[in-house]
């Protein structure tokens, strides 16, 4: 079923006409309401009136995560706080998170796009949706929740964690769909098996999986272990949350971008030049209907390509290929976004540690692991073992408290980690996704 048939099957010319109209409105609005954009446009020598065609979008400057950080927490909002009904946040590159806000209408648009996404997965009001995305500042939980309710389905607001309870509810409540990260679903499949549960016999029919990179290989494994259809959902907090793009059950090849709300471009991450359809590069989004927190040409750092070919499902929105990587060093560990620079900030706050560290990321079974190896100072090294142990504990605790990830910590001798002449290679990612 197509949830918003009127919009989702618009002829291309109509999509583009709608995009242009909405783009012109948003550009004019941000110019007049957000100091940051006025300055950025003025510096680039463009005015809102210069946007006469969609092609003129490329004259506008990019927005990057650092801009969000510089305007922390609410500096890029385009409405007064009295109009904001919801805040979410995700990882920034260092200490502070990136904060996003929504008006009532924004929350409703988001719910609609999530309802569209569920419908694209073949779900209706007759379905029971088990939602294991985390509820809280992360957009996954509440985003999927509101969409499921909008669709009229029954939603189980399970959130993450409590594996045994998850398995119990999957058996007892008989949900027909599950929302979580692909790696967590594999983990649940393993855990269920260990508990003696026949995971293939559950009523689950479909998984709406995203928030981290995954592969066709993982899809095949998930489908085999659980006997379901595994579909890919994409989104990012800055742009909205989950439901920016979604794979349809008919095509299962690329994710339809909701182009009546977002304009997507692919750029060369080195030069910023816009690349034609089909070429691989960094995905850039402009939001054209958001009220609270519109974004102009936001660089996602996600690497993909756009596929304009018409899909068998009847939707006319362009598809993006599954994200193949990032153009920055952000890691996603068990669904939590982490920048090496954030770990560095935590380490640098702790006395007795040297600024030499390495992050080893791996996957044990279906779960990501992170090991932080860090050099201690000569003084600490010659200390007694108890001192070293409490230092390890402290790092582990701070990383968990500030960044929300559990890490193994290994203190190593001074000068034992590799040194680099150019850019330091801090991360060794051994995951074979
Ligand atoms: O992860 C929103 C979301 C929640 C999407 C639930 C899908 C499902 P952030 O925490 O801001 O938001 O992280 C956004 O996660 O830039 C990508 O790098 C990555 N990501 C999200 N979905 C996918 C996906 C949510 N399907 C960042 N495939 C994005 C690959 C994904 N990477």
Tab-separated table of C-alpha atoms and ligand atoms in Angstrom:
chain	number	residue	atom	x	y	z
A	1	UNK	CA	0.000	0.000	0.000
A	2	UNK	CA	1.142	3.536	-0.691
A	3	UNK	CA	0.304	5.708	2.309
A	4	UNK	CA	0.266	9.116	0.583
A	5	UNK	CA	-0.405	8.021	-2.968
A	6	UNK	CA	-1.066	11.595	-4.085
A	7	UNK	CA	2.461	12.663	-3.177
A	8	UNK	CA	4.451	9.478	-3.479
A	9	UNK	CA	3.479	8.870	-7.106
A	10	UNK	CA	3.642	12.443	-8.400
A	11	UNK	CA	5.072	12.751	-11.915
A	12	UNK	CA	8.684	13.975	-11.835
A	13	UNK	CA	7.855	17.452	-13.147
A	14	UNK	CA	5.307	17.886	-10.377
A	15	UNK	CA	7.798	16.700	-7.741
A	16	UNK	CA	10.283	19.242	-8.980
A	17	UNK	CA	7.748	22.059	-9.168
A	18	UNK	CA	6.720	21.344	-5.580
A	19	UNK	CA	10.344	21.204	-4.467
A	20	UNK	CA	11.131	24.550	-6.061
A	21	UNK	CA	8.155	26.275	-4.473
A	22	UNK	CA	8.987	24.881	-1.052
A	23	UNK	CA	12.692	25.574	-1.451
A	24	UNK	CA	12.043	29.223	-2.234
A	25	UNK	CA	9.867	29.529	0.852
A	26	UNK	CA	12.359	27.915	3.189
A	27	UNK	CA	15.328	29.839	1.834
A	28	UNK	CA	13.537	33.108	2.356
A	29	UNK	CA	12.424	32.075	5.829
A	30	UNK	CA	15.842	31.031	7.097
A	31	UNK	CA	17.436	34.143	5.634
A	32	UNK	CA	15.095	36.326	7.635
A	33	UNK	CA	14.882	34.322	10.853
A	34	UNK	CA	18.261	32.648	11.440
A	35	UNK	CA	21.289	34.892	11.818
A	36	UNK	CA	23.633	32.098	10.814
A	37	UNK	CA	22.002	31.702	7.398
A	38	UNK	CA	21.825	35.426	6.709
A	39	UNK	CA	25.546	35.664	7.302
A	40	UNK	CA	26.327	32.506	5.329
A	41	UNK	CA	24.249	33.641	2.319
A	42	UNK	CA	25.677	37.158	2.452
A	43	UNK	CA	29.211	35.767	2.563
A	44	UNK	CA	28.466	33.553	-0.420
A	45	UNK	CA	26.946	36.512	-2.268
A	46	UNK	CA	23.524	34.935	-2.761
A	47	UNK	CA	20.117	36.237	-1.816
A	48	UNK	CA	16.877	34.264	-1.450
A	49	UNK	CA	15.595	35.792	-4.727
A	50	UNK	CA	18.501	34.186	-6.586
A	51	UNK	CA	16.887	30.777	-6.204
A	52	UNK	CA	14.838	30.683	-9.406
A	53	UNK	CA	15.296	27.041	-10.312
A	54	UNK	CA	16.300	23.856	-8.508
A	55	UNK	CA	19.644	24.184	-10.207
A	56	UNK	CA	20.251	27.382	-8.224
A	57	UNK	CA	20.401	25.301	-5.049
A	58	UNK	CA	24.060	24.718	-5.735
A	59	UNK	CA	24.748	28.424	-5.315
A	60	UNK	CA	23.825	28.172	-1.643
A	61	UNK	CA	26.489	27.391	0.953
A	62	UNK	CA	26.717	24.036	2.718
A	63	UNK	CA	25.853	23.522	6.364
A	64	UNK	CA	28.016	21.137	8.411
A	65	UNK	CA	27.877	19.541	11.850
A	66	UNK	CA	30.343	22.094	13.192
A	67	UNK	CA	27.813	24.846	12.402
A	68	UNK	CA	25.334	23.073	14.668
A	69	UNK	CA	27.960	22.892	17.351
A	70	UNK	CA	28.879	26.560	16.984
A	71	UNK	CA	25.239	27.466	17.477
A	72	UNK	CA	24.640	25.052	20.359
A	73	UNK	CA	22.025	24.450	21.603
A	74	UNK	CA	19.208	26.365	19.884
A	75	UNK	CA	20.947	28.969	17.691
A	76	UNK	CA	19.783	27.551	14.354
A	77	UNK	CA	16.117	27.298	15.266
A	78	UNK	CA	13.885	29.334	13.040
A	79	UNK	CA	10.951	29.646	15.464
A	80	UNK	CA	10.727	30.884	19.076
A	81	UNK	CA	11.063	28.253	21.819
A	82	UNK	CA	7.346	28.572	22.578
A	83	UNK	CA	6.657	26.880	19.234
A	84	UNK	CA	9.033	23.979	19.928
A	85	UNK	CA	7.263	20.894	21.263
A	86	UNK	CA	10.110	18.366	21.152
A	87	UNK	CA	13.902	18.250	21.378
A	88	UNK	CA	16.212	15.410	20.388
A	89	UNK	CA	19.986	15.170	20.316
A	90	UNK	CA	22.714	13.068	18.778
A	91	UNK	CA	26.486	12.887	18.933
A	92	UNK	CA	28.509	15.929	18.093
A	93	UNK	CA	32.139	15.605	17.093
A	94	UNK	CA	33.405	16.487	20.559
A	95	UNK	CA	31.796	16.944	23.953
A	96	UNK	CA	28.459	18.542	23.139
A	97	UNK	CA	25.666	16.808	21.255
A	98	UNK	CA	23.875	18.225	18.233
A	99	UNK	CA	20.429	19.395	19.226
A	100	UNK	CA	17.373	19.359	17.024
A	101	UNK	CA	13.911	20.827	17.627
A	102	UNK	CA	10.440	20.203	16.236
A	103	UNK	CA	7.215	22.180	16.097
A	104	UNK	CA	3.885	20.418	16.387
A	105	UNK	CA	3.644	20.356	12.615
A	106	UNK	CA	7.182	18.954	12.307
A	107	UNK	CA	6.309	16.094	14.664
A	108	UNK	CA	3.221	15.415	12.593
A	109	UNK	CA	5.153	15.452	9.307
A	110	UNK	CA	7.697	13.079	10.809
A	111	UNK	CA	4.941	10.711	11.960
A	112	UNK	CA	3.470	10.797	8.451
A	113	UNK	CA	6.821	9.954	6.849
A	114	UNK	CA	7.285	7.080	9.283
A	115	UNK	CA	3.742	5.884	8.553
A	116	UNK	CA	4.651	5.996	4.844
A	117	UNK	CA	7.749	3.953	5.640
A	118	UNK	CA	5.775	1.288	7.478
A	119	UNK	CA	3.272	1.162	4.634
A	120	UNK	CA	6.181	0.752	2.203
A	121	UNK	CA	7.116	-2.308	4.275
A	122	UNK	CA	3.653	-3.707	3.632
A	123	UNK	CA	2.286	-2.880	7.079
A	124	UNK	CA	-1.242	-1.682	7.883
A	125	UNK	CA	-3.372	-0.931	10.927
A	126	UNK	CA	-3.765	-4.672	11.383
A	127	UNK	CA	-0.110	-5.072	12.312
A	128	UNK	CA	1.590	-5.147	15.698
A	129	UNK	CA	4.914	-3.320	15.637
A	130	UNK	CA	7.592	-4.185	18.211
A	131	UNK	CA	9.771	-1.097	18.530
A	132	UNK	CA	13.242	-1.802	19.908
A	133	UNK	CA	14.818	1.467	18.815
A	134	UNK	CA	15.931	3.384	21.895
A	135	UNK	CA	13.435	5.846	23.358
A	136	UNK	CA	14.925	9.088	24.606
A	137	UNK	CA	17.140	11.696	23.029
A	138	UNK	CA	17.824	9.300	20.139
A	139	UNK	CA	15.253	9.830	17.384
A	140	UNK	CA	14.750	6.135	16.613
A	141	UNK	CA	12.330	5.182	19.391
A	142	UNK	CA	9.868	8.059	19.372
A	143	UNK	CA	10.157	8.517	15.600
A	144	UNK	CA	9.056	4.971	14.858
A	145	UNK	CA	6.507	5.098	17.682
A	146	UNK	CA	4.580	8.099	16.372
A	147	UNK	CA	4.657	6.683	12.840
A	148	UNK	CA	3.257	3.349	13.962
A	149	UNK	CA	0.441	5.080	15.829
A	150	UNK	CA	-0.272	7.322	12.859
A	151	UNK	CA	-0.599	4.236	10.683
A	152	UNK	CA	-3.039	2.891	13.252
A	153	UNK	CA	-0.964	-0.186	14.008
A	154	UNK	CA	-0.486	-1.436	17.573
A	155	UNK	CA	2.915	-0.395	18.856
A	156	UNK	CA	4.936	-2.094	21.574
A	157	UNK	CA	7.252	0.623	22.961
A	158	UNK	CA	9.945	-1.824	24.002
A	159	UNK	CA	13.057	0.353	23.516
A	160	UNK	CA	16.515	-1.309	23.584
A	161	UNK	CA	18.034	-3.704	26.133
A	162	UNK	CA	16.367	-6.347	28.361
A	163	UNK	CA	16.998	-9.087	25.847
A	164	UNK	CA	15.053	-11.808	27.645
A	165	UNK	CA	11.999	-9.614	27.954
A	166	UNK	CA	12.257	-8.726	24.260
A	167	UNK	CA	12.190	-12.418	23.384
A	168	UNK	CA	9.291	-13.044	25.740
A	169	UNK	CA	7.174	-10.268	24.234
A	170	UNK	CA	8.075	-11.354	20.713
A	171	UNK	CA	6.584	-14.740	21.614
A	172	UNK	CA	3.640	-13.610	23.720
A	173	UNK	CA	2.411	-10.457	21.957
A	174	UNK	CA	2.978	-11.854	18.493
A	175	UNK	CA	4.209	-8.714	16.744
A	176	UNK	CA	4.282	-8.938	12.957
A	177	UNK	CA	7.038	-6.337	12.535
A	178	UNK	CA	10.142	-5.308	14.446
A	179	UNK	CA	12.087	-2.044	14.381
A	180	UNK	CA	15.715	-2.050	15.541
A	181	UNK	CA	19.259	-1.930	14.251
A	182	UNK	CA	20.180	-4.867	12.000
A	183	UNK	CA	22.960	-5.973	14.336
A	184	UNK	CA	20.594	-5.963	17.305
A	185	UNK	CA	18.111	-8.122	15.434
A	186	UNK	CA	20.835	-10.667	14.748
A	187	UNK	CA	21.732	-10.514	18.417
A	188	UNK	CA	18.100	-11.144	19.396
A	189	UNK	CA	18.016	-14.082	16.985
A	190	UNK	CA	21.082	-15.606	18.643
A	191	UNK	CA	19.814	-14.917	22.142
A	192	UNK	CA	16.431	-16.449	21.322
A	193	UNK	CA	18.069	-19.546	19.954
A	194	UNK	CA	20.129	-19.893	23.112
A	195	UNK	CA	16.932	-19.682	25.133
A	196	UNK	CA	15.535	-22.525	23.089
A	197	UNK	CA	13.059	-20.349	21.187
A	198	UNK	CA	12.313	-21.178	17.569
A	199	UNK	CA	12.817	-17.672	16.172
A	200	UNK	CA	11.494	-18.690	12.774
A	201	UNK	CA	8.167	-19.664	14.277
A	202	UNK	CA	7.461	-16.148	15.615
A	203	UNK	CA	4.722	-14.143	13.875
A	204	UNK	CA	7.306	-11.594	12.709
A	205	UNK	CA	7.018	-10.912	8.992
A	206	UNK	CA	9.192	-7.884	8.432
A	207	UNK	CA	12.055	-5.915	10.002
A	208	UNK	CA	12.431	-2.154	9.566
A	209	UNK	CA	16.131	-1.894	10.138
A	210	UNK	CA	18.536	1.005	10.110
A	211	UNK	CA	20.520	3.553	12.124
A	212	UNK	CA	23.797	1.864	11.186
A	213	UNK	CA	25.481	0.560	8.042
A	214	UNK	CA	24.713	-2.999	6.989
A	215	UNK	CA	25.080	-5.153	3.907
A	216	UNK	CA	23.239	-7.540	1.613
A	217	UNK	CA	25.127	-10.313	3.356
A	218	UNK	CA	23.634	-9.282	6.688
A	219	UNK	CA	20.209	-8.990	5.092
A	220	UNK	CA	20.452	-12.584	3.870
A	221	UNK	CA	21.532	-13.765	7.302
A	222	UNK	CA	18.711	-11.942	9.109
A	223	UNK	CA	16.125	-13.237	6.666
A	224	UNK	CA	17.405	-16.771	7.105
A	225	UNK	CA	17.637	-16.712	10.906
A	226	UNK	CA	14.186	-15.211	11.451
A	227	UNK	CA	12.338	-16.090	8.284
A	228	UNK	CA	11.294	-12.461	7.683
A	229	UNK	CA	11.770	-9.766	5.058
A	230	UNK	CA	14.462	-7.320	6.169
A	231	UNK	CA	14.081	-3.751	4.893
A	232	UNK	CA	16.375	-0.775	5.148
A	233	UNK	CA	15.311	2.531	6.699
A	234	UNK	CA	17.527	5.613	6.708
A	235	UNK	CA	17.504	8.895	8.496
A	236	UNK	CA	19.507	11.260	10.634
A	237	UNK	CA	18.511	13.439	13.547
A	238	UNK	CA	19.687	16.668	11.988
A	239	UNK	CA	17.385	16.217	8.999
A	240	UNK	CA	14.489	14.708	10.993
A	241	UNK	CA	15.209	11.233	12.364
A	242	UNK	CA	14.274	7.858	10.881
A	243	UNK	CA	12.052	8.021	7.809
A	244	UNK	CA	14.032	10.316	5.526
A	245	UNK	CA	14.248	7.389	3.105
A	246	UNK	CA	12.853	3.861	3.097
A	247	UNK	CA	13.142	0.770	0.992
A	248	UNK	CA	9.883	-0.576	-0.424
A	249	UNK	CA	9.011	-4.232	-0.082
A	250	UNK	CA	8.381	-4.531	-3.829
A	251	UNK	CA	11.735	-3.192	-4.991
A	252	UNK	CA	14.098	-3.969	-2.111
A	253	UNK	CA	16.718	-2.155	-4.064
A	254	UNK	CA	17.575	1.292	-2.803
A	255	UNK	CA	15.617	3.576	-0.466
A	256	UNK	CA	13.000	6.051	-1.710
A	257	UNK	CA	13.840	9.534	-0.464
A	258	UNK	CA	10.772	11.525	0.589
A	259	UNK	CA	11.420	14.207	-1.963
A	260	UNK	CA	8.340	16.253	-1.205
A	261	UNK	CA	10.079	17.106	2.107
A	262	UNK	CA	13.790	16.813	1.360
A	263	UNK	CA	15.973	17.653	-1.618
A	264	UNK	CA	18.905	15.286	-1.991
A	265	UNK	CA	22.173	16.013	-3.788
A	266	UNK	CA	25.323	13.968	-4.178
A	267	UNK	CA	28.585	15.875	-4.011
A	268	UNK	CA	32.233	15.102	-4.363
A	269	UNK	CA	33.264	15.193	-0.685
A	270	UNK	CA	36.643	16.701	-1.586
A	271	UNK	CA	35.591	19.504	-3.926
A	272	UNK	CA	31.939	20.030	-2.991
A	273	UNK	CA	31.005	19.795	-6.667
A	274	UNK	CA	27.526	18.385	-7.393
A	275	UNK	CA	27.685	14.990	-9.113
A	276	UNK	CA	25.128	13.659	-11.600
A	277	UNK	CA	22.629	10.892	-10.795
A	278	UNK	CA	24.293	7.501	-10.520
A	279	UNK	CA	27.660	8.727	-9.299
A	280	UNK	CA	28.840	7.855	-5.826
A	281	UNK	CA	29.617	10.624	-3.353
A	282	UNK	CA	28.429	12.348	-0.198
A	283	UNK	CA	24.734	12.781	0.409
A	284	UNK	CA	23.536	16.342	1.064
A	285	UNK	CA	20.032	17.267	2.226
A	286	UNK	CA	17.965	20.415	2.193
A	287	UNK	CA	14.780	20.240	4.246
A	288	UNK	CA	11.923	22.060	2.519
A	289	UNK	CA	9.031	21.727	4.959
A	290	UNK	CA	10.585	21.737	8.422
A	291	UNK	CA	9.546	24.693	10.560
A	292	UNK	CA	11.649	24.568	13.723
A	293	UNK	CA	14.996	23.581	12.352
A	294	UNK	CA	15.319	23.879	8.585
A	295	UNK	CA	18.654	22.850	7.128
A	296	UNK	CA	20.121	24.103	3.903
A	297	UNK	CA	22.490	21.779	2.046
A	298	UNK	CA	23.450	19.753	5.091
A	299	UNK	CA	26.435	17.504	4.500
A	300	UNK	CA	25.528	14.109	5.966
A	301	UNK	CA	28.993	12.596	5.369
A	302	UNK	CA	27.169	9.427	4.278
A	303	UNK	CA	28.438	7.910	1.046
A	304	UNK	CA	25.892	6.650	-1.481
A	305	UNK	CA	24.508	7.297	-4.969
A	306	UNK	CA	21.101	8.305	-6.292
A	307	UNK	CA	19.122	5.967	-8.549
A	308	UNK	CA	16.547	7.780	-10.693
A	309	UNK	CA	15.209	4.675	-12.455
A	310	UNK	CA	11.479	4.121	-11.941
A	311	UNK	CA	10.696	1.516	-9.270
A	312	UNK	CA	8.226	-1.345	-9.641
A	313	UNK	CA	6.251	-0.139	-6.608
A	314	UNK	CA	4.909	2.922	-8.412
A	315	UNK	CA	6.619	5.475	-6.189
A	316	UNK	CA	8.300	8.167	-8.253
A	317	UNK	CA	10.721	9.417	-5.604
A	318	UNK	CA	14.364	8.889	-6.402
A	319	UNK	CA	16.114	6.097	-4.495
A	320	UNK	CA	19.444	6.153	-2.686
A	321	UNK	CA	21.587	3.076	-2.635
A	322	UNK	CA	22.308	1.605	0.798
A	323	UNK	CA	24.925	3.756	2.550
A	324	UNK	CA	28.341	2.272	1.883
A	325	UNK	CA	30.410	4.311	4.310
A	326	UNK	CA	31.180	7.761	5.628
A	327	UNK	CA	33.463	10.518	4.486
A	328	UNK	CA	34.399	11.328	8.065
A	329	UNK	CA	35.552	9.125	10.919
A	330	UNK	CA	32.248	8.702	12.753
A	331	UNK	CA	31.780	5.177	14.092
A	332	UNK	CA	28.439	3.585	14.869
A	333	UNK	CA	28.869	1.158	17.734
A	334	UNK	CA	25.782	-0.796	18.705
A	335	UNK	CA	23.707	1.966	17.202
A	336	UNK	CA	25.486	4.737	19.082
A	337	UNK	CA	27.324	7.326	17.026
A	338	UNK	CA	30.826	8.029	18.296
A	339	UNK	CA	33.609	10.199	16.963
A	340	UNK	CA	37.200	9.313	17.873
A	341	UNK	CA	37.610	12.969	18.857
A	342	UNK	CA	34.968	12.507	21.562
A	343	UNK	CA	36.880	9.623	23.072
A	344	UNK	CA	40.012	11.718	22.869
A	345	UNK	CA	38.285	14.526	24.800
A	346	UNK	CA	37.331	12.095	27.542
A	347	UNK	CA	40.855	10.688	27.736
A	348	UNK	CA	42.443	14.108	27.824
A	349	UNK	CA	40.433	15.029	30.900
A	350	UNK	CA	41.989	12.184	32.881
A	351	UNK	CA	45.325	12.658	34.551
A	352	UNK	CA	48.056	10.106	33.974
A	353	UNK	CA	47.173	9.373	30.351
A	354	UNK	CA	49.149	10.299	27.276
A	355	UNK	CA	47.434	11.649	24.141
A	356	UNK	CA	48.332	8.454	22.293
A	357	UNK	CA	45.481	6.064	21.818
A	358	UNK	CA	44.011	3.625	19.405
A	359	UNK	CA	40.466	2.358	18.996
A	360	UNK	CA	39.926	-1.229	17.979
A	361	UNK	CA	36.432	-1.909	16.711
A	362	UNK	CA	35.318	-5.461	16.097
A	363	UNK	CA	32.217	-7.588	16.013
A	364	UNK	CA	31.798	-10.591	18.294
A	365	UNK	CA	28.894	-12.619	17.019
A	366	UNK	CA	26.528	-9.847	16.004
A	367	UNK	CA	27.580	-7.284	18.599
A	368	UNK	CA	30.067	-4.500	18.079
A	369	UNK	CA	32.952	-4.218	20.496
A	370	UNK	CA	35.187	-1.258	21.152
A	371	UNK	CA	38.578	-1.473	22.792
A	372	UNK	CA	40.398	1.682	23.779
A	373	UNK	CA	44.134	1.283	24.027
A	374	UNK	CA	45.791	4.234	25.646
A	375	UNK	CA	49.302	4.964	26.800
A	376	UNK	CA	49.856	5.875	30.417
A	377	UNK	CA	52.520	8.273	31.630
A	378	UNK	CA	55.858	6.942	32.942
A	379	UNK	CA	54.851	7.852	36.465
A	380	UNK	CA	51.590	5.931	36.359
A	381	UNK	CA	53.274	3.014	34.633
A	382	UNK	CA	55.671	2.507	37.509
A	383	UNK	CA	52.752	2.727	39.956
A	384	UNK	CA	51.233	-0.295	41.556
A	385	UNK	CA	48.725	-2.415	39.722
A	386	UNK	CA	45.800	-1.135	41.785
A	387	UNK	CA	46.334	2.385	40.441
A	388	UNK	CA	46.239	1.111	36.886
A	389	UNK	CA	43.061	-0.831	37.504
A	390	UNK	CA	41.240	2.139	38.938
A	391	UNK	CA	42.405	4.244	35.997
A	392	UNK	CA	40.964	1.701	33.592
A	393	UNK	CA	37.690	1.741	35.467
A	394	UNK	CA	37.543	5.509	35.400
A	395	UNK	CA	38.043	5.653	31.611
A	396	UNK	CA	35.415	3.002	31.082
A	397	UNK	CA	32.946	4.828	33.285
A	398	UNK	CA	33.558	8.247	31.715
A	399	UNK	CA	33.221	6.866	28.191
A	400	UNK	CA	29.951	5.199	29.175
A	401	UNK	CA	28.635	8.260	31.009
A	402	UNK	CA	29.536	10.858	28.402
A	403	UNK	CA	29.210	8.909	25.160
A	404	UNK	CA	26.851	6.075	26.005
A	405	UNK	CA	29.088	3.279	24.752
A	406	UNK	CA	30.595	0.412	26.657
A	407	UNK	CA	34.271	-0.031	25.916
A	408	UNK	CA	37.033	-2.350	26.960
A	409	UNK	CA	40.022	-0.364	28.145
A	410	UNK	CA	43.604	-1.477	27.841
A	411	UNK	CA	46.335	0.673	29.310
A	412	UNK	CA	49.620	0.251	27.525
A	413	UNK	CA	53.237	1.209	28.192
A	414	UNK	CA	54.449	4.687	27.343
A	415	UNK	CA	55.668	4.926	23.716
A	416	UNK	CA	54.301	1.512	22.787
A	417	UNK	CA	51.600	2.554	20.321
A	418	UNK	CA	52.460	3.238	16.735
A	419	UNK	CA	53.306	6.865	15.865
A	420	UNK	CA	52.212	8.454	12.594
A	421	UNK	CA	53.974	10.949	10.402
A	422	UNK	CA	50.864	12.257	8.717
A	423	UNK	CA	47.293	11.953	9.879
A	424	UNK	CA	47.093	9.635	12.859
A	425	UNK	CA	45.278	6.377	12.181
A	426	UNK	CA	43.350	6.093	15.410
A	427	UNK	CA	40.773	3.533	14.405
A	428	UNK	CA	41.252	-0.078	13.442
A	429	UNK	CA	37.870	-1.335	12.286
A	430	UNK	CA	37.960	-5.107	12.002
A	431	UNK	CA	34.225	-5.544	11.476
A	432	UNK	CA	33.391	-7.385	8.340
A	433	UNK	CA	29.872	-6.116	7.806
B	1	LIG	O1	20.217	6.884	13.340
B	1	LIG	C1	18.086	7.872	12.834
B	1	LIG	C2	17.523	6.522	12.570
B	1	LIG	C3	16.893	5.823	13.580
B	1	LIG	C4	17.584	5.981	11.293
B	1	LIG	C5	16.346	4.593	13.329
B	1	LIG	C6	17.032	4.748	11.023
B	1	LIG	C7	16.408	4.058	12.060
B	1	LIG	P1	21.423	9.543	14.060
B	1	LIG	O2	21.618	8.919	15.381
B	1	LIG	O3	21.493	11.011	13.941
B	1	LIG	O4	20.014	9.157	13.499
B	1	LIG	O5	22.477	8.870	13.082
B	1	LIG	C8	22.458	9.197	11.715
B	1	LIG	O6	23.286	6.996	11.148
B	1	LIG	O7	24.102	9.797	9.118
B	1	LIG	C9	24.137	7.360	8.990
B	1	LIG	O8	25.536	7.466	9.088
B	1	LIG	C10	23.647	6.305	9.954
B	1	LIG	N1	22.480	5.596	9.425
B	1	LIG	C11	21.181	5.792	9.714
B	1	LIG	N2	20.410	4.913	9.013
B	1	LIG	C12	21.255	4.150	8.261
B	1	LIG	C13	21.097	3.086	7.325
B	1	LIG	C14	19.533	7.879	13.245
B	1	LIG	N3	19.901	2.582	7.027
B	1	LIG	C15	23.510	8.404	10.980
B	1	LIG	N4	22.218	2.587	6.750
B	1	LIG	C16	23.458	8.625	9.494
B	1	LIG	C17	23.432	3.073	7.039
B	1	LIG	C18	22.567	4.604	8.520
B	1	LIG	N5	23.639	4.064	7.909
